[in-house]
Coordinates of C-alpha atoms in Angstrom, one line a residue:
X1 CA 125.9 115.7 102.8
X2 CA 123.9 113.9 105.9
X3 CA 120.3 113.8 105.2
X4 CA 119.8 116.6 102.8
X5 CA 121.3 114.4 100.4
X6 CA 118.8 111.2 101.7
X7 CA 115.8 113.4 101.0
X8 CA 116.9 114.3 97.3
X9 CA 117.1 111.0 96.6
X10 CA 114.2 109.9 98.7
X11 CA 112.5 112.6 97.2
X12 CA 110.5 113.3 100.2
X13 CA 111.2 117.1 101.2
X14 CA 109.7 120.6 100.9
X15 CA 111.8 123.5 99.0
X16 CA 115.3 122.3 100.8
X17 CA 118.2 123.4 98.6
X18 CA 121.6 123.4 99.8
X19 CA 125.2 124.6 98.6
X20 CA 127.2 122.0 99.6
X21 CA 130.3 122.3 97.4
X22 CA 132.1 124.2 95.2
X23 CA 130.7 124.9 92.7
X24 CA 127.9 125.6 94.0
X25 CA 124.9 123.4 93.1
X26 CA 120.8 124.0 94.7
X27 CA 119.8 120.7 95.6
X28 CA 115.9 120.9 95.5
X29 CA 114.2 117.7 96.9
X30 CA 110.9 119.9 96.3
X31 CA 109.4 117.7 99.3
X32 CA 106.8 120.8 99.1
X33 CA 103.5 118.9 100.9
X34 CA 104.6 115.3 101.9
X35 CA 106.8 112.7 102.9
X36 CA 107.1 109.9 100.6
X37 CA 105.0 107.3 102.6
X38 CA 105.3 104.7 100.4
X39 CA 108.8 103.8 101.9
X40 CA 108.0 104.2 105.0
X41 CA 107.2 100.7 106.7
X42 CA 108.6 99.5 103.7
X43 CA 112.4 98.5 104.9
X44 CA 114.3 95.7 102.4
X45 CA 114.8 92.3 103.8
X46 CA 117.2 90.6 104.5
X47 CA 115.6 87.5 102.5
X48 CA 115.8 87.8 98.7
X49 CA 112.6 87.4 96.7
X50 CA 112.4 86.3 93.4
X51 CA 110.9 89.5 92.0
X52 CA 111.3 90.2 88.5
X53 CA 110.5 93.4 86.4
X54 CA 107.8 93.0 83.7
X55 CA 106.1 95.4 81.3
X56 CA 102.6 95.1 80.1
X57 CA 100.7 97.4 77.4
X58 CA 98.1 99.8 77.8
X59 CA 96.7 103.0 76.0
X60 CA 98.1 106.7 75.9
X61 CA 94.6 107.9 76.7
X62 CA 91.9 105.4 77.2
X63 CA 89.5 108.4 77.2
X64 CA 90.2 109.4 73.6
X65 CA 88.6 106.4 70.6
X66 CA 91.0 108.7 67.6
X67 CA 94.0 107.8 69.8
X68 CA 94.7 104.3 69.7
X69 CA 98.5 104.5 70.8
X70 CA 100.0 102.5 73.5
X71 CA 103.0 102.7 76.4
X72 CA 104.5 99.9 78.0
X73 CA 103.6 100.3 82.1
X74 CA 106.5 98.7 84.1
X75 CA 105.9 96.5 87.1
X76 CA 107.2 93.6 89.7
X77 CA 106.0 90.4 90.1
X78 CA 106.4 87.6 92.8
X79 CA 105.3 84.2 91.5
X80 CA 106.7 82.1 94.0
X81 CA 103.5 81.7 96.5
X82 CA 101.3 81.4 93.8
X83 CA 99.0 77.9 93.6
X84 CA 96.1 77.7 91.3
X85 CA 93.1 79.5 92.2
X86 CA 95.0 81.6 94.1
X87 CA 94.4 85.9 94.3
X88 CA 96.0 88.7 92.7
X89 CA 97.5 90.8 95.7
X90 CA 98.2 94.4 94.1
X91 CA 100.4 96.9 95.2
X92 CA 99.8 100.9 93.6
X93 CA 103.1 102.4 94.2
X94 CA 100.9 106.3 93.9
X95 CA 103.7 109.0 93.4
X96 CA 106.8 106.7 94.8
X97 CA 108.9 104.8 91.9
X98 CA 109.0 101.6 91.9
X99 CA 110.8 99.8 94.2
X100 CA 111.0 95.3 95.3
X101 CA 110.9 96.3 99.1
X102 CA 107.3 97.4 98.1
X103 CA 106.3 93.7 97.7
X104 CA 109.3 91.6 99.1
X105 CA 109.7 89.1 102.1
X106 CA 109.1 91.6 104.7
X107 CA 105.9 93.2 103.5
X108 CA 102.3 92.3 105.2
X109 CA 101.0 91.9 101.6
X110 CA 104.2 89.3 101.1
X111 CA 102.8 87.5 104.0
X112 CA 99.4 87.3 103.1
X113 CA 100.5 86.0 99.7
X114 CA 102.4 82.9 101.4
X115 CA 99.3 82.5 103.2
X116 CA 97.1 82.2 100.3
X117 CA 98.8 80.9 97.8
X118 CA 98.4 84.2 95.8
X119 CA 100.4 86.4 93.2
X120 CA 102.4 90.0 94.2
X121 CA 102.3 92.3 92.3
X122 CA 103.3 96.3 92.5
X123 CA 102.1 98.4 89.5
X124 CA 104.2 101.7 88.9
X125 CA 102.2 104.9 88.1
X126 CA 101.8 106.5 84.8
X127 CA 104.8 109.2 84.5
X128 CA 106.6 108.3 87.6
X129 CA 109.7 106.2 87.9
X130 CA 110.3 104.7 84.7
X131 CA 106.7 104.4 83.6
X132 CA 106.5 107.2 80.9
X133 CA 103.7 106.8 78.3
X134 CA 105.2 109.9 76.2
X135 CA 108.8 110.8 77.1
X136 CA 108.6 113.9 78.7
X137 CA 107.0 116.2 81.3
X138 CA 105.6 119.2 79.3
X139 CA 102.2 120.8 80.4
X140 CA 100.7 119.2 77.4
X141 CA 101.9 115.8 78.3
X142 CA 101.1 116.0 81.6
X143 CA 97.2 116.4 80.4
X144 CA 97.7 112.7 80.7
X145 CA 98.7 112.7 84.0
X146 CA 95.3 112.5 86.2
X147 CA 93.2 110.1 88.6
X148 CA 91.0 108.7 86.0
X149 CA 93.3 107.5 83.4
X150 CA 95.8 105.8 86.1
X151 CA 92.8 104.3 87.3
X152 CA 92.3 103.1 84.0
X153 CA 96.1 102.1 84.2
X154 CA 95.1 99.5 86.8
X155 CA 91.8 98.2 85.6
X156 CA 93.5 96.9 82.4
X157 CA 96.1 95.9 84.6
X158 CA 94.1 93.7 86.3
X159 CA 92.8 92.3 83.1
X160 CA 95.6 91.3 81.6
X161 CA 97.4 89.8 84.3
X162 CA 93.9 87.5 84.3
X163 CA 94.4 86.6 81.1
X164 CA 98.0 86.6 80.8
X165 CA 99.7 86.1 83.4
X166 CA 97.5 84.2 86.1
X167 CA 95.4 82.9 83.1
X168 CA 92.2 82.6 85.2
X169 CA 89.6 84.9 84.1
X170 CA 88.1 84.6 87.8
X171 CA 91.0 85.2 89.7
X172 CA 90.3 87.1 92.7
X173 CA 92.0 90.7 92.8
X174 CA 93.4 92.6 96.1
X175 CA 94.1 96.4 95.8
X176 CA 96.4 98.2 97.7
X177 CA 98.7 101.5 98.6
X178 CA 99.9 104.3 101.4
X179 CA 99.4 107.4 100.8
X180 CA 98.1 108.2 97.4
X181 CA 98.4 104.6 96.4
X182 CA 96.1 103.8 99.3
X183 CA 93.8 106.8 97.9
X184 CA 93.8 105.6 94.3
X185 CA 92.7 101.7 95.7
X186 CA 90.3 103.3 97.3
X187 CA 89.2 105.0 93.8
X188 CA 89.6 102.3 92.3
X189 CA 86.9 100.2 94.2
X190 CA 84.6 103.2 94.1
X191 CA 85.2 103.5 89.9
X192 CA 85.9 99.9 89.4
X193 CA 84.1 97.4 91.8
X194 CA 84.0 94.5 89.0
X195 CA 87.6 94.2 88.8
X196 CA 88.5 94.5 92.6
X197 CA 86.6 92.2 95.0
X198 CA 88.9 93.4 98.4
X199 CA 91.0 96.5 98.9
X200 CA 93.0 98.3 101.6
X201 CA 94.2 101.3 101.8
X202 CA 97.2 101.9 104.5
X203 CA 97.3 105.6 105.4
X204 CA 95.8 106.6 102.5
X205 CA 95.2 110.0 101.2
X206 CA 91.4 109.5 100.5
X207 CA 89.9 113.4 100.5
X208 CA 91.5 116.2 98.0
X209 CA 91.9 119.2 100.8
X210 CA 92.7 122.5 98.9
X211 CA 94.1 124.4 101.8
X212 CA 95.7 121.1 104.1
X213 CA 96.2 123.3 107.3
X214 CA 95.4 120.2 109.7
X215 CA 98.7 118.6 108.5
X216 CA 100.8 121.1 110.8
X217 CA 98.0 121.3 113.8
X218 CA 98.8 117.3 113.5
X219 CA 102.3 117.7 113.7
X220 CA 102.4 119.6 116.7
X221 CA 99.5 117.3 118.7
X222 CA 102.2 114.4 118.0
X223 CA 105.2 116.8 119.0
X224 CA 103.1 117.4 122.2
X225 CA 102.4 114.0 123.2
X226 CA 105.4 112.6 121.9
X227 CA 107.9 115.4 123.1
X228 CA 106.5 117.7 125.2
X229 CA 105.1 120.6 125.4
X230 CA 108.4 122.7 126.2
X231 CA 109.1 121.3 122.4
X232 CA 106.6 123.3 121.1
X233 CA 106.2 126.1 122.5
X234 CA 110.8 126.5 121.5
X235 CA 109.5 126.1 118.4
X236 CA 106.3 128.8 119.1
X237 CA 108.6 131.0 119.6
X238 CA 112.0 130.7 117.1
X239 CA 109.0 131.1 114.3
X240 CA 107.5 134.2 115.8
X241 CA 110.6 135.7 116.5
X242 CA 111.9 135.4 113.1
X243 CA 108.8 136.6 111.5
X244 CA 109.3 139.9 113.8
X245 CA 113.0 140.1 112.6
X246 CA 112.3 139.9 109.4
X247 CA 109.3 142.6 109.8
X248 CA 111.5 145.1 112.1
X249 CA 114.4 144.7 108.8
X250 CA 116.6 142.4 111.0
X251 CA 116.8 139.5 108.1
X252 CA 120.5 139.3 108.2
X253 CA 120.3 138.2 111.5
X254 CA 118.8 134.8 110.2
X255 CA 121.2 135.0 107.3
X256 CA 123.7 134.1 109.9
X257 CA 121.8 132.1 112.3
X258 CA 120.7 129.7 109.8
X259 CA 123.9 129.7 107.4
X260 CA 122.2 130.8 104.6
X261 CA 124.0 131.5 101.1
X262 CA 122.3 134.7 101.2
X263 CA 120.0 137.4 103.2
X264 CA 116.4 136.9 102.6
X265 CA 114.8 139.8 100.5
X266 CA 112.1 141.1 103.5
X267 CA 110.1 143.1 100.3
X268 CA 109.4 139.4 98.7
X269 CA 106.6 138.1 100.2
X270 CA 106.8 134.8 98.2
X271 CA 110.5 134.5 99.4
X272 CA 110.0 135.0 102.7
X273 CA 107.0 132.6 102.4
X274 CA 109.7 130.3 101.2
X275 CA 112.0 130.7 103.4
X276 CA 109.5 129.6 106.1
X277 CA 108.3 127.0 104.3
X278 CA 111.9 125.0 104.4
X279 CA 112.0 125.8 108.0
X280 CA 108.6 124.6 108.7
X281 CA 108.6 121.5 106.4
X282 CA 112.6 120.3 107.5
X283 CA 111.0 119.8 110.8
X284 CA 107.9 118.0 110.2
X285 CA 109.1 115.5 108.0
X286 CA 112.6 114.9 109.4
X287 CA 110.4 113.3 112.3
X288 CA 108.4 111.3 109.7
X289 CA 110.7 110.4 107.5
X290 CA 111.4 106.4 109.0
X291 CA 107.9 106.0 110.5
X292 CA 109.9 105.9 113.8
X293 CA 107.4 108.2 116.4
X294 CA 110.9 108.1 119.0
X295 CA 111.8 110.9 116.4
X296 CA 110.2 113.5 118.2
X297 CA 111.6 112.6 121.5
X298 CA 115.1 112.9 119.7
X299 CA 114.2 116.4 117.9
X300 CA 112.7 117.8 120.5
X301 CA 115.1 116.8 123.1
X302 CA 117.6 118.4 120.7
X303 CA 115.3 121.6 120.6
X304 CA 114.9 122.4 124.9
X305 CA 118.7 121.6 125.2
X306 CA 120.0 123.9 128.3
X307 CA 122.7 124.9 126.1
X308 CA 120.9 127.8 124.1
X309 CA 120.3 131.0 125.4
X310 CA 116.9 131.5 123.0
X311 CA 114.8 129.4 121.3
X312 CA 116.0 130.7 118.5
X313 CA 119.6 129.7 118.5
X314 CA 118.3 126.3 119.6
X315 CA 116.6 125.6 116.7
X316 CA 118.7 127.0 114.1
X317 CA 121.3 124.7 115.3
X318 CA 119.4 121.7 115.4
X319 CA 118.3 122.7 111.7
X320 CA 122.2 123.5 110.5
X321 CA 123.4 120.3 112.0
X322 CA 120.6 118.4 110.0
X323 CA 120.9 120.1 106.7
X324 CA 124.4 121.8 106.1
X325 CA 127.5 120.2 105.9
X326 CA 130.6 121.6 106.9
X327 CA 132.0 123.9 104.4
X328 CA 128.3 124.5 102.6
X329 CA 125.6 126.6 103.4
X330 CA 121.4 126.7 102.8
X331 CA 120.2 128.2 99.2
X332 CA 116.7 129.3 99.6
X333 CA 115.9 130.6 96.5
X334 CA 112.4 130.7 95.2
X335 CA 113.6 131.5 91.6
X336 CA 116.5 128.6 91.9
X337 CA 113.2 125.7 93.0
X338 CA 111.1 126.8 90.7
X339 CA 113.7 126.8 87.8
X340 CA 114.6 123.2 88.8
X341 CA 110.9 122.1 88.8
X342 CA 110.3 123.4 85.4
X343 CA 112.6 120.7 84.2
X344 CA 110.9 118.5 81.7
X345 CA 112.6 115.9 80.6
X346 CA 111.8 112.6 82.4
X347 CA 115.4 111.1 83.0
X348 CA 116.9 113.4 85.0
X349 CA 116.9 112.8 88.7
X350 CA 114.2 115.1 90.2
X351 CA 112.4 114.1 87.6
X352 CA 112.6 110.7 88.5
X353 CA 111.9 111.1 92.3
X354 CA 108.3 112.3 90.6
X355 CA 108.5 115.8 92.0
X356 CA 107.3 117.8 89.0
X357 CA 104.6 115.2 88.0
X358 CA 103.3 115.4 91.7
X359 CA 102.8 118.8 91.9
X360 CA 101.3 119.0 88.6
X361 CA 98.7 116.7 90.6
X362 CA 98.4 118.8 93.7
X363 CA 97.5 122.1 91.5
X364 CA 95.1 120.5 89.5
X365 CA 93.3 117.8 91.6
X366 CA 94.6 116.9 95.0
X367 CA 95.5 120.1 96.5
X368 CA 97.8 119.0 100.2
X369 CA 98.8 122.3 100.4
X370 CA 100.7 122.2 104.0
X371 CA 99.9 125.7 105.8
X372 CA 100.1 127.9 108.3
X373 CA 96.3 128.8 108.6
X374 CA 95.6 126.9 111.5
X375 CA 96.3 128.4 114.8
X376 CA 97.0 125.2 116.6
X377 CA 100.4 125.1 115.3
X378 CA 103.8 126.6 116.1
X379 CA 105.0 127.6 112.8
X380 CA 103.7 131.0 112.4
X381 CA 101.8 132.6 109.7
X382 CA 103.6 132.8 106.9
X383 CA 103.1 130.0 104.6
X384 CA 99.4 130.5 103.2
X385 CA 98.2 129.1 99.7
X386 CA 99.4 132.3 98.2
X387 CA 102.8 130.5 97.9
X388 CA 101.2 127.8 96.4
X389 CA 99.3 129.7 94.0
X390 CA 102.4 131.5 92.7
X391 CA 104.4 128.0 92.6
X392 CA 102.0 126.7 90.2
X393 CA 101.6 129.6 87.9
X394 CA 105.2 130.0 87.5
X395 CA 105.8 126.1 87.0
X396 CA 102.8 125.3 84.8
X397 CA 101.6 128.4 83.5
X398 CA 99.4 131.6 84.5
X399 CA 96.1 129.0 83.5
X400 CA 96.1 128.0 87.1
X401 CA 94.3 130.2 89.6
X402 CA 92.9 129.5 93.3
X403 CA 89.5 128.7 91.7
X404 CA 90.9 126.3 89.7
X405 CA 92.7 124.9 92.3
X406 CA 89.7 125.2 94.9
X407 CA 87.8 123.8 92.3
X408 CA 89.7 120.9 91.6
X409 CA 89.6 119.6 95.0
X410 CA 86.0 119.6 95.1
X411 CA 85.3 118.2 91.9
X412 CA 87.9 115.7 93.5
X413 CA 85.6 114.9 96.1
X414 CA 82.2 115.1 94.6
X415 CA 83.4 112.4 91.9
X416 CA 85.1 110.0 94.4
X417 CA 83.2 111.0 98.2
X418 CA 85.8 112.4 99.8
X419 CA 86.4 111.0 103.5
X420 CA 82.9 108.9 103.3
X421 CA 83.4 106.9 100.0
X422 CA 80.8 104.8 99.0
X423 CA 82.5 101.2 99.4
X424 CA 82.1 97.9 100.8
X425 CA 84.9 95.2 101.2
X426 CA 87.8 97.1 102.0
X427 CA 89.4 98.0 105.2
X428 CA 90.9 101.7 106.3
X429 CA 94.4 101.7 108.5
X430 CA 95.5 104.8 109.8
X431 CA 98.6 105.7 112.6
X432 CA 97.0 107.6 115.1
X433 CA 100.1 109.7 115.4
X434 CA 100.2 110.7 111.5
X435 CA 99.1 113.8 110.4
X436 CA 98.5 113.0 107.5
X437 CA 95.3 111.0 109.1
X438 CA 93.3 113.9 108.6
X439 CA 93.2 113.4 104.9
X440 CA 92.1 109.7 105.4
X441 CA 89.4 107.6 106.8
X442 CA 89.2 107.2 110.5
X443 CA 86.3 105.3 111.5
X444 CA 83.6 102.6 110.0
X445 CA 81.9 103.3 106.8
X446 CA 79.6 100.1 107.2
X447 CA 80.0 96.7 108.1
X448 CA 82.3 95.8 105.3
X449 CA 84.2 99.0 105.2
X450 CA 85.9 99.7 108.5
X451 CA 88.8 101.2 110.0
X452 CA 91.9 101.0 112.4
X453 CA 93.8 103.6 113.8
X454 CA 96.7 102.2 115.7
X455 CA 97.5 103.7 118.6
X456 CA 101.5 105.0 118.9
X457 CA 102.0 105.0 115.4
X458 CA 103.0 106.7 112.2
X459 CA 101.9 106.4 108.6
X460 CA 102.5 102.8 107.3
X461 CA 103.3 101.0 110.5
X462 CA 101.1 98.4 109.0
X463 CA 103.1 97.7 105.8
X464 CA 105.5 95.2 107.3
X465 CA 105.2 91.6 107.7
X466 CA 104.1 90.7 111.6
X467 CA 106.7 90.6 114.0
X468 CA 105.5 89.5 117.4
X469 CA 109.2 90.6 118.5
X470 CA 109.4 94.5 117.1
X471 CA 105.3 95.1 116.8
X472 CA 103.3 96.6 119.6
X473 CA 100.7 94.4 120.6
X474 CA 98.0 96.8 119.4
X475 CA 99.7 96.4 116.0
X476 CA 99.6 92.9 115.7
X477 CA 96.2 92.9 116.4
X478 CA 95.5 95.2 113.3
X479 CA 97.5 93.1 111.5
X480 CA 96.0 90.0 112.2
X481 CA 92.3 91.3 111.5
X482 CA 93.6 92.6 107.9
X483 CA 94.7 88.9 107.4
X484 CA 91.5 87.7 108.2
X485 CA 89.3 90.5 106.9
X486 CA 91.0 90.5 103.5
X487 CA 90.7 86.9 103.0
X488 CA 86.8 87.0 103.5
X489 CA 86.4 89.5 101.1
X490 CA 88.4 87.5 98.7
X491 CA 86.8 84.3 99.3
X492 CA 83.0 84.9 101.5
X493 CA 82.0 81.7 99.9
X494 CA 84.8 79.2 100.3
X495 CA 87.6 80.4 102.9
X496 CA 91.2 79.4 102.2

């Protein structure tokens, strides 16, 4: 199934569905907005680590006194650095399920735990993975589901593995995440500075963005620089052109181009939208989905191959040999991805990759939206937050409007400070080839909240222990001033 079944497992896609066997079956990896950055950077080692799975009890809702009742919140631990007096370094997992290469021998965190005798830890997020305070995924469960009361998740996580685990009520907490775990340690310092004394946040989505059409202009700067500019303007032009087949009544013409399992309905706006959407998305996180920037070179040098007559042909073959395998064809059914994100029960598999349960979050506080709005990008015009609208609605229910959603995002913002947080002792990482940079923080805050954006690389780069063999020399740099940062933050008054 090549790598359409990698991303339904990774769970990092947009609306991809494919028919791959008889009978047919719509795979929907639903990788709608993002890539799952928490795995990127993060690559097992070949060491084993002692990590062991461990539970620990907190409230349902902490935000409701009448409503005492508790959940077990699953987690990993790493004892084996661990010396007395020694910190707390804590992983937030965001919307990725939990997984030991988070926190194993080839992390930076890993490293930094050797280093000072500290604790690893990586604390799973309420209703992803196997972390489920109620058992399923209904709207009304998912009123659970929200910024405030993980955060909550995490402060008395940090309490009780002071008093129970590490058994020093002084012990000296690090918080830390990519993507939206590196935006909830960041909220998490802002809402909780007495139970965090250093954070960092590694490509972390820091600002709620309603309408995220800089994720796509970002795209295609990297394509640019990375590729060339050939690249995009191939692409430029397969999008336009099969906007202007579709609007002339010449659909079925990409019903064969693209091997679809059946002719796009031109009268449906929101499955046309759709149907772009997959296109657009397949692209822009197939080159993001290892953190490796050489995937553009490889993409694009697929996409200006001589052996194409029309941009066209060249990329719907690059896309068919990605995502179809060789008796199967592409569903792109609106109905079909909606139906499979309405699923509520938490044990199923697309429930488990946290697709539903992230979405819930991007209609109600995040937004990420990726668009077509901007007009620095090659992907036409199609995809606009009218697709988005429509995808909540019919997933959650017709209570969700764009003022909700616009609202959210701003309340988002005003509660937390967007981009310009108001925090001290924790350090910003960002690849300067990530898109998904423009959600984060790029430059100094103050003199104890500053940044890094690393030049030639992706989201995460920083994750991984140093290696002075496969690490650019501008990367182990960065590295080496987290180290050193993060340890004065933990101890200003008596370095380690």
């Amino acid at each position: 199934m090549k790598f359409l079944v990698i991303l339904l497992l990774a769970a990092c896609g947009t609306a991809l569905a494919a028919k791959l066997s008889t009978p047919p079956k719509a795979l929907t990896p639903s990788f709608l907005n993002r890539l799952r950055s928490a795995t990127v950077g993060l690559k097992p080692s070949q060491r084993n680590a002692n990590i062991t799975e461990e539970f620990f009890t907190t409230e349902v809702d902490h935000f409701n006194n009448q409503d005492l009742t508790t959940w077990s919140n699953r987690y990993l631990a790493l004892m084996d650095h661990f010396v007395e007096g020694g910190p707390m370094l804590i992983f937030l997992t965001g919307d990725a399920p939990l997984d030991p290469s988070m926190i194993d021998d080839g992390t930076l965190i890993n490293e930094m735990a050797r280093d000072l005798g500290g604790a690893v830890f990586a604390l799973e997020t309420r209703f992803y993975g196997k972390s489920q305070p109620v058992g399923d995924l209904t709207v009304e469960s998912l009123r659970l589901l929200n910024t405030d009361q993980i955060l909550a998740d995490v402060a008395d996580f940090v309490v009780h593995l002071r008093r129970t685990v590490i058994n020093n009520p002084f012990a000296h907490p690090l918080v830390t995440g990519t993507g939206l775990g590196g935006g909830l340690a960041t909220w998490f310092r802002v809402r909780y500075p007495h139970l965090v004394d250093a954070t960092w946040s590694s490509s972390g989505y820091i600002q709620a963005v309603f309408d995220f059409q800089e994720f796509s202009l970002g795209w295609a700067e990297t394509a640019i620089t990375v590729g060339s500019n050939e690249c995009y303007n191939r692409i430029f032009i397969a999008f336009h052109v099969a906007q202007n087949l579709i609007d002339a009544g010449f659909g079925e013409v990409l019903y064969e181009k693209f091997n679809l399992c059946s002719p796009i309905d031109s009268e449906d706006r929101m499955a046309v939208a759709y149907f772009f959407s997959v296109l657009m998305t397949s692209i822009e996180l197939y080159t993001l989905r290892n953190g490796n920037i050489d995937e553009f070179k490889t993409v694009c040098d697929d996409i200006t191959n001589n052996d194409f007559t029309t941009s066209l042909d060249a990329f719907a073959n690059w896309f068919n040999q990605q995502f179809v395998s060789d008796a199967g064809c592409i569903i792109v059914s609106f109905d079909q991805f909606i139906e499979t994100l309405k699923e509520t029960s938490a044990s199923t598999e697309i429930s488990m990759t946290g697709e539903r349960q992230f979405l819930y979050q991007q209609c109600t506080e995040y937004g990420w939206f990726i668009t077509t709005d901007s007009d620095l990008q090659p992907f036409g015009e199609r995809v606009t937050m009218e697709l988005y609208l429509e995808m909540c609605r019919r997933v959650f229910g017709d209570w969700i409007s764009l003022e909700l959603m616009f609202q959210s995002t701003t309340r988002m913002n005003e509660r937390f400070g967007g981009d310009r947080p108001n925090v001290m002792q924790i350090h910003f990482t960002n690849g300067a080839f990530d898109p998904w940079r423009y959600l984060s923080v790029v430059s100094d805050l103050n003199a104890y909240a500053l940044a890094d954006v690393i030049p030639g690389e992706l989201a995460g780069a920083d994750l991984g222990s140093i290696s002075e063999e496969n690490d650019s020399t501008e990367l182990v740099e960065v590295k080496r001033r987290l180290k050193e940062l993060l340890e004065s933050y933990l101890f200003p008054f008596n370095p380690r």
